[in-house]
Amino acid sequence: MEEEKGSEKSIGFAYSPNLNFGVSIDWWSIRLNDMVTSESAFDLFVGEWQCENGERNSDSQYCEDVNSRIQRDSVTNELIGVTIQPQNQEFVEKEGLDIRVNGNWESAALGRFGAGISHSATLKHDWLRFAGDEVVSLVDGQLGLSTPNSVTNLYLTYSNSLTGFRRINSSLFIRRQSAVNNFIGTKNYRHITQLMQALVTHLIIT
């Protein structure tokens, strides 16, 4: 086993002319070399399926490693055992962009309004297990375990003082996630639950 090594780069921009408005943009990149991981049995079975069905090069070091750690009966093909062990990954590299805008406006007659939007996107997510194999893109997640590559959040708030010590507060939160792939990665699914995964409103009078 080798010790893990890594590097990180980032650059950002922020602008806030007053207390009621702000915007920021951040780009970042992280690379980890020789990262130590231990795959689960499920990960190995997914890798075995990929190697047998052409999703990965069957002659790659990755497929050789997977096949050596899954023991099956040569006649019946029944599972005999699985070997789970920590390994060094050649590298994992991830790059992303975060954007945030928020603002507030207050009126003596109408009350205080607030709004904000944020967007986080994974621009690059490369993974290589063994040197010499083909780099695998994980921007959309692993095959069989797809994940959104971007998330956008929007919030709206309103508050206003009533008579005495009473106040009204209301907020709306919406989250939109990008589409995800099916198990074999051949089709995008974009459900309303992904477009508006969380929609919450509440009205409080105290």
Short mmCIF file of N, CA, C and O in Angstrom, two decimals, residues 18-19 36 39 69 87 94 103 112 116 120 122 129-131 136 139-140 148 161-162 178 186 188 194 201:
data_model
loop_
_atom_site.label_atom_id
_atom_site.label_comp_id
_atom_site.label_asym_id
_atom_site.label_seq_id
_atom_site.Cartn_x
_atom_site.Cartn_y
_atom_site.Cartn_z
N ASN A 18 -23.51 46.02 -1.01
CA ASN A 18 -24.13 46.43 0.24
C ASN A 18 -24.60 45.19 0.99
O ASN A 18 -24.40 44.05 0.54
N LEU A 19 -25.22 45.39 2.16
CA LEU A 19 -25.66 44.27 2.99
C LEU A 19 -26.86 43.54 2.42
O LEU A 19 -27.21 42.45 2.89
N VAL A 36 -6.80 5.21 -0.98
CA VAL A 36 -7.07 3.85 -0.52
C VAL A 36 -8.58 3.65 -0.38
O VAL A 36 -9.26 4.43 0.29
N GLU A 39 -13.65 -1.82 -2.01
CA GLU A 39 -14.93 -2.00 -2.70
C GLU A 39 -15.82 -2.97 -1.94
O GLU A 39 -15.35 -3.89 -1.28
N ARG A 69 -10.99 -11.73 -7.72
CA ARG A 69 -11.54 -11.60 -6.37
C ARG A 69 -12.97 -12.13 -6.24
O ARG A 69 -13.55 -12.07 -5.18
N GLN A 87 -7.23 -1.22 -1.52
CA GLN A 87 -6.33 -1.06 -2.66
C GLN A 87 -6.06 0.42 -2.89
O GLN A 87 -6.87 1.28 -2.56
N LYS A 94 -11.64 15.52 -9.49
CA LYS A 94 -12.98 16.09 -9.54
C LYS A 94 -12.89 17.60 -9.68
O LYS A 94 -12.06 18.25 -9.05
N GLY A 103 -30.33 38.19 -2.21
CA GLY A 103 -30.66 39.59 -2.00
C GLY A 103 -31.83 39.76 -1.05
O GLY A 103 -32.63 38.83 -0.84
N ARG A 112 -40.36 42.64 4.84
CA ARG A 112 -39.03 42.29 4.33
C ARG A 112 -39.12 41.08 3.40
O ARG A 112 -39.71 40.04 3.76
N GLY A 116 -32.91 34.00 -2.96
CA GLY A 116 -31.57 33.51 -3.24
C GLY A 116 -31.61 32.30 -4.15
O GLY A 116 -32.59 31.55 -4.17
N SER A 120 -24.82 24.26 -8.10
CA SER A 120 -23.57 23.51 -7.98
C SER A 120 -23.53 22.46 -9.08
O SER A 120 -24.47 21.68 -9.23
N THR A 122 -21.00 19.50 -11.16
CA THR A 122 -19.79 18.72 -11.30
C THR A 122 -19.38 18.74 -12.76
O THR A 122 -20.08 18.20 -13.62
N ARG A 129 -8.36 3.24 -11.79
CA ARG A 129 -7.93 2.26 -10.79
C ARG A 129 -6.47 1.85 -11.01
O ARG A 129 -5.65 1.90 -10.11
N PHE A 130 -6.16 1.40 -12.24
CA PHE A 130 -4.82 0.92 -12.54
C PHE A 130 -4.22 1.71 -13.70
O PHE A 130 -4.91 2.01 -14.68
N ALA A 131 -2.96 2.06 -13.58
CA ALA A 131 -2.25 2.76 -14.65
C ALA A 131 -2.27 1.91 -15.92
O ALA A 131 -2.08 0.69 -15.87
N VAL A 136 -12.12 6.37 -16.42
CA VAL A 136 -13.58 6.25 -16.32
C VAL A 136 -14.14 7.57 -15.83
O VAL A 136 -13.68 8.15 -14.84
N VAL A 139 -18.96 11.51 -13.89
CA VAL A 139 -19.76 12.73 -13.79
C VAL A 139 -21.22 12.42 -13.51
O VAL A 139 -21.89 13.13 -12.76
N ASP A 140 -21.74 11.35 -14.12
CA ASP A 140 -23.13 10.95 -13.90
C ASP A 140 -23.24 9.81 -12.89
O ASP A 140 -24.27 9.16 -12.80
N PRO A 148 -27.13 12.73 -9.73
CA PRO A 148 -27.24 13.99 -10.47
C PRO A 148 -25.88 14.70 -10.54
O PRO A 148 -25.12 14.67 -9.58
N SER A 161 -43.73 42.49 10.59
CA SER A 161 -44.19 42.65 11.97
C SER A 161 -45.66 43.02 11.97
O SER A 161 -46.11 43.85 11.17
N LEU A 162 -46.40 42.38 12.87
CA LEU A 162 -47.81 42.71 13.03
C LEU A 162 -47.96 43.60 14.27
O LEU A 162 -47.01 44.22 14.72
N SER A 178 -30.44 17.49 -11.68
CA SER A 178 -30.34 17.07 -13.08
C SER A 178 -30.80 15.62 -13.22
O SER A 178 -30.97 14.90 -12.24
N THR A 186 -28.18 3.83 -20.22
CA THR A 186 -28.55 4.07 -21.61
C THR A 186 -29.66 5.11 -21.78
O THR A 186 -29.98 5.49 -22.89
N ASN A 188 -31.83 8.68 -19.82
CA ASN A 188 -32.02 9.63 -18.74
C ASN A 188 -33.45 9.58 -18.24
O ASN A 188 -34.39 9.46 -19.01
N GLN A 194 -37.56 14.90 -9.30
CA GLN A 194 -36.19 15.38 -9.44
C GLN A 194 -36.18 16.88 -9.74
O GLN A 194 -35.31 17.60 -9.29
N THR A 201 -43.46 25.08 2.03
CA THR A 201 -43.95 26.41 2.39
C THR A 201 -44.47 26.36 3.80
O THR A 201 -45.01 25.34 4.24
#
